[in-house]
Amino acid sequence: MSKRNDIDTLRNLSGDIWNVAVDEHQAGFLKRRDLLKYAALIGLTGFAASHGLVGSGVARAAGAGGTVRVGLGQPTKAIDPVSITDPASIGVISQVGEYLILDDPKDGLQPKLALSWEADETASRWTFKLRPGVKFHDGRTVTAKDVVASFERLVDPASGSSALSAYKGILSKGGAKVVDDETIAFDLDGPNSNFPFYVSSDVYNAVILPADYAGDFEKNFNGTGPFKLESFRPKQGASFVRNPDYWGDKALPDRVEIKFFDDEQAQVLALQAGQLDVIPSTTRLELAIEGNPNFKLLSVQASSHDEVHLRTDQAPFTDKRIRRALALTIDREAVVKGLLKGRAIVGNDTPFAPIFPSADPSVPQRKQDIAEAKRLLGEAGVPNGFPVTLTTERAYDIPDYAVIIQNFARKAGIDIKLNVLPQDAYYGSAKFGSSPWLDSNLGITDFGHRGTPDIFLNATLKSSGAWNAAHFNNPAYDGLLLEYGKARDLQAQRLAAGRIQTLLLDETPLIISYFSQYSRIVSSKVEGVRFTAISHLLLDRVTFAQA
């Protein structure tokens, strides 16, 4: 087929919203992969399937069978999909729990328990069709009642849901409704063209559970996934076996065995001893296996970032010139090359990671400019700088990043003292007034990957945002956020995004100097390990090299 005919075929698939994306693809503004991702976003799942994005009928591969052995950290509390927040728990529920949609790092939104979805003209009501005949591990068939109950649970403040901050202003109690046994309608709090991401694996709590779920997940791990529970041992680990009644392609491995570890060094030692096949990755662990042909590092680019917040309602950061001055001291390229060993992309002080199709690439990139930083400080009345305390968490590379910021700031006369706390102390109650994270004058917080910037834009920057550690209260920003949410095509989204990016560069409530890759370390004998940048671990396609 000629390119001209191919474009005409694409145009016949849907209406004006889709055709704007086709125009952008034809003009070279939208990559083919992003076009396919956008097709899934607006519910063109048939198009995605015809282009090889939805697998079917995968033959049993050579090297199938056996046990995949995984090392993870200790879950921070009982494993309950409704309330989990830690990477280990997300890795565990990945074996048994599923979502309406999977946000695949390579191909975007992929149908799982939902077969299709579409929005009304305002993007305020979204309708989802369920895959028929899917069964929970206990044998019961999944219906719309289970889906509605799952989301009603997640938006209920009394449920202990960790997804409340994600759904605030998006979906409220009563918003999910049963249309028929295989159809669910979501009436949103306001228009949102990216809502499919909110019912996908991006909200890791949004696992579909039985309507009568009573909070006892560890008792049976009753989900719909490709593996089902064999045994669970708190503080020690869990094992899962292939689910023979799985609705899709049956898992290739016979078993998954997960062991919990108290420290990362013990994980890498077990991997090196041949006792594990897969472990999480950190910079320190990557150095331990560097150059060793027995192991390989797998990575996906993510929107994960370590966000520096500046209290816009508290001196000295009430003056945006001072906020911009601090941001201008940072050499972002040096941070990416040095701290992150090149496994990241440079950020521009907004949540719009370059991997988001809606990001406006024409917005100028902020770079280190010490002279301009000093000029702004002088203009703001502090030509010799000022002292300030930076509070953060002892996790990942963040303490090292804090030292780097401290050293850069010193070049402009800003004297930063560091207050590095254990993670639980840093987050406190995770509520304003009793959380160093949300109450500190200056801080660094790690944010995991999302497939769309919406959750970051709402939770961390909206005046009513549950994670608004900068205490940013800007009516113009809130208005632009509404404009962005109403945008029905990529062109309109990018226009709104550009205005948001420009405003945030001017105001600088946050410093986001990089977006990290997410990695796993695996044995070179293992193939088919997949994962998301938000800690899901997908092992159903794993095979082992033949001896």
PDB file of N, CA and C in Angstrom, residues 399-431:
ATOM      1  N   PRO A 399      19.907  11.606  48.495  1.00  0.00           N
ATOM      2  CA  PRO A 399      20.894  12.310  49.327  1.00  0.00           C
ATOM      3  C   PRO A 399      22.074  12.851  48.522  1.00  0.00           C
ATOM      4  N   ASP A 400      22.535  12.092  47.523  1.00  0.00           N
ATOM      5  CA  ASP A 400      23.624  12.565  46.670  1.00  0.00           C
ATOM      6  C   ASP A 400      23.173  13.755  45.818  1.00  0.00           C
ATOM      7  N   TYR A 401      21.946  13.683  45.331  1.00  0.00           N
ATOM      8  CA  TYR A 401      21.394  14.804  44.555  1.00  0.00           C
ATOM      9  C   TYR A 401      21.306  16.058  45.417  1.00  0.00           C
ATOM     10  N   ALA A 402      20.935  15.892  46.685  1.00  0.00           N
ATOM     11  CA  ALA A 402      20.855  17.038  47.600  1.00  0.00           C
ATOM     12  C   ALA A 402      22.221  17.705  47.768  1.00  0.00           C
ATOM     13  N   VAL A 403      23.264  16.907  47.872  1.00  0.00           N
ATOM     14  CA  VAL A 403      24.623  17.460  47.993  1.00  0.00           C
ATOM     15  C   VAL A 403      25.009  18.217  46.717  1.00  0.00           C
ATOM     16  N   ILE A 404      24.630  17.672  45.569  1.00  0.00           N
ATOM     17  CA  ILE A 404      24.927  18.341  44.300  1.00  0.00           C
ATOM     18  C   ILE A 404      24.229  19.704  44.239  1.00  0.00           C
ATOM     19  N   ILE A 405      22.955  19.750  44.617  1.00  0.00           N
ATOM     20  CA  ILE A 405      22.225  21.024  44.642  1.00  0.00           C
ATOM     21  C   ILE A 405      22.892  21.994  45.604  1.00  0.00           C
ATOM     22  N   GLN A 406      23.290  21.496  46.756  1.00  0.00           N
ATOM     23  CA  GLN A 406      23.982  22.321  47.751  1.00  0.00           C
ATOM     24  C   GLN A 406      25.237  22.968  47.154  1.00  0.00           C
ATOM     25  N   ASN A 407      26.011  22.173  46.435  1.00  0.00           N
ATOM     26  CA  ASN A 407      27.252  22.684  45.841  1.00  0.00           C
ATOM     27  C   ASN A 407      26.988  23.677  44.717  1.00  0.00           C
ATOM     28  N   PHE A 408      26.004  23.399  43.870  1.00  0.00           N
ATOM     29  CA  PHE A 408      25.662  24.343  42.802  1.00  0.00           C
ATOM     30  C   PHE A 408      25.163  25.668  43.386  1.00  0.00           C
ATOM     31  N   ALA A 409      24.289  25.594  44.392  1.00  0.00           N
ATOM     32  CA  ALA A 409      23.708  26.809  44.979  1.00  0.00           C
ATOM     33  C   ALA A 409      24.771  27.704  45.597  1.00  0.00           C
ATOM     34  N   ARG A 410      25.810  27.083  46.136  1.00  0.00           N
ATOM     35  CA  ARG A 410      26.887  27.848  46.774  1.00  0.00           C
ATOM     36  C   ARG A 410      27.555  28.814  45.796  1.00  0.00           C
ATOM     37  N   LYS A 411      27.544  28.478  44.508  1.00  0.00           N
ATOM     38  CA  LYS A 411      28.176  29.336  43.501  1.00  0.00           C
ATOM     39  C   LYS A 411      27.473  30.685  43.376  1.00  0.00           C
ATOM     40  N   ALA A 412      26.214  30.743  43.787  1.00  0.00           N
ATOM     41  CA  ALA A 412      25.464  32.005  43.759  1.00  0.00           C
ATOM     42  C   ALA A 412      25.329  32.605  45.155  1.00  0.00           C
ATOM     43  N   GLY A 413      26.007  32.005  46.139  1.00  0.00           N
ATOM     44  CA  GLY A 413      25.965  32.527  47.499  1.00  0.00           C
ATOM     45  C   GLY A 413      24.839  31.970  48.344  1.00  0.00           C
ATOM     46  N   ILE A 414      24.087  30.995  47.829  1.00  0.00           N
ATOM     47  CA  ILE A 414      22.986  30.396  48.592  1.00  0.00           C
ATOM     48  C   ILE A 414      23.558  29.284  49.468  1.00  0.00           C
ATOM     49  N   ASP A 415      23.346  29.406  50.769  1.00  0.00           N
ATOM     50  CA  ASP A 415      23.909  28.464  51.741  1.00  0.00           C
ATOM     51  C   ASP A 415      22.834  27.462  52.157  1.00  0.00           C
ATOM     52  N   ILE A 416      22.907  26.250  51.607  1.00  0.00           N
ATOM     53  CA  ILE A 416      21.905  25.217  51.889  1.00  0.00           C
ATOM     54  C   ILE A 416      22.432  24.255  52.939  1.00  0.00           C
ATOM     55  N   LYS A 417      21.654  24.073  54.003  1.00  0.00           N
ATOM     56  CA  LYS A 417      21.941  23.047  55.009  1.00  0.00           C
ATOM     57  C   LYS A 417      21.020  21.856  54.735  1.00  0.00           C
ATOM     58  N   LEU A 418      21.550  20.658  54.874  1.00  0.00           N
ATOM     59  CA  LEU A 418      20.788  19.468  54.536  1.00  0.00           C
ATOM     60  C   LEU A 418      20.200  18.798  55.771  1.00  0.00           C
ATOM     61  N   ASN A 419      18.949  18.389  55.646  1.00  0.00           N
ATOM     62  CA  ASN A 419      18.251  17.645  56.695  1.00  0.00           C
ATOM     63  C   ASN A 419      17.680  16.387  56.039  1.00  0.00           C
ATOM     64  N   VAL A 420      18.473  15.304  56.068  1.00  0.00           N
ATOM     65  CA  VAL A 420      18.089  14.059  55.393  1.00  0.00           C
ATOM     66  C   VAL A 420      17.456  13.109  56.412  1.00  0.00           C
ATOM     67  N   LEU A 421      16.189  12.754  56.176  1.00  0.00           N
ATOM     68  CA  LEU A 421      15.412  11.960  57.128  1.00  0.00           C
ATOM     69  C   LEU A 421      15.140  10.566  56.593  1.00  0.00           C
ATOM     70  N   PRO A 422      14.913   9.591  57.473  1.00  0.00           N
ATOM     71  CA  PRO A 422      14.395   8.297  57.009  1.00  0.00           C
ATOM     72  C   PRO A 422      13.079   8.513  56.272  1.00  0.00           C
ATOM     73  N   GLN A 423      12.761   7.635  55.323  1.00  0.00           N
ATOM     74  CA  GLN A 423      11.570   7.834  54.499  1.00  0.00           C
ATOM     75  C   GLN A 423      10.299   8.002  55.310  1.00  0.00           C
ATOM     76  N   ASP A 424      10.096   7.143  56.315  1.00  0.00           N
ATOM     77  CA  ASP A 424       8.842   7.229  57.069  1.00  0.00           C
ATOM     78  C   ASP A 424       8.747   8.550  57.822  1.00  0.00           C
ATOM     79  N   ALA A 425       9.872   9.053  58.324  1.00  0.00           N
ATOM     80  CA  ALA A 425       9.865  10.333  59.023  1.00  0.00           C
ATOM     81  C   ALA A 425       9.621  11.486  58.053  1.00  0.00           C
ATOM     82  N   TYR A 426      10.193  11.381  56.856  1.00  0.00           N
ATOM     83  CA  TYR A 426      10.030  12.453  55.872  1.00  0.00           C
ATOM     84  C   TYR A 426       8.572  12.607  55.442  1.00  0.00           C
ATOM     85  N   TYR A 427       7.918  11.490  55.167  1.00  0.00           N
ATOM     86  CA  TYR A 427       6.529  11.574  54.709  1.00  0.00           C
ATOM     87  C   TYR A 427       5.551  11.796  55.860  1.00  0.00           C
ATOM     88  N   GLY A 428       5.920  11.371  57.074  1.00  0.00           N
ATOM     89  CA  GLY A 428       5.038  11.581  58.215  1.00  0.00           C
ATOM     90  C   GLY A 428       3.647  11.047  57.951  1.00  0.00           C
ATOM     91  N   SER A 429       2.641  11.862  58.221  1.00  0.00           N
ATOM     92  CA  SER A 429       1.261  11.447  57.976  1.00  0.00           C
ATOM     93  C   SER A 429       0.842  11.664  56.529  1.00  0.00           C
ATOM     94  N   ALA A 430       1.744  12.291  55.733  1.00  0.00           N
ATOM     95  CA  ALA A 430       1.439  12.652  54.344  1.00  0.00           C
ATOM     96  C   ALA A 430       0.263  13.615  54.262  1.00  0.00           C
ATOM     97  N   LYS A 431       0.085  14.394  55.329  1.00  0.00           N
ATOM     98  CA  LYS A 431      -0.952  15.427  55.355  1.00  0.00           C
ATOM     99  C   LYS A 431      -0.333  16.749  55.778  1.00  0.00           C
TER     100      LYS A 431
END
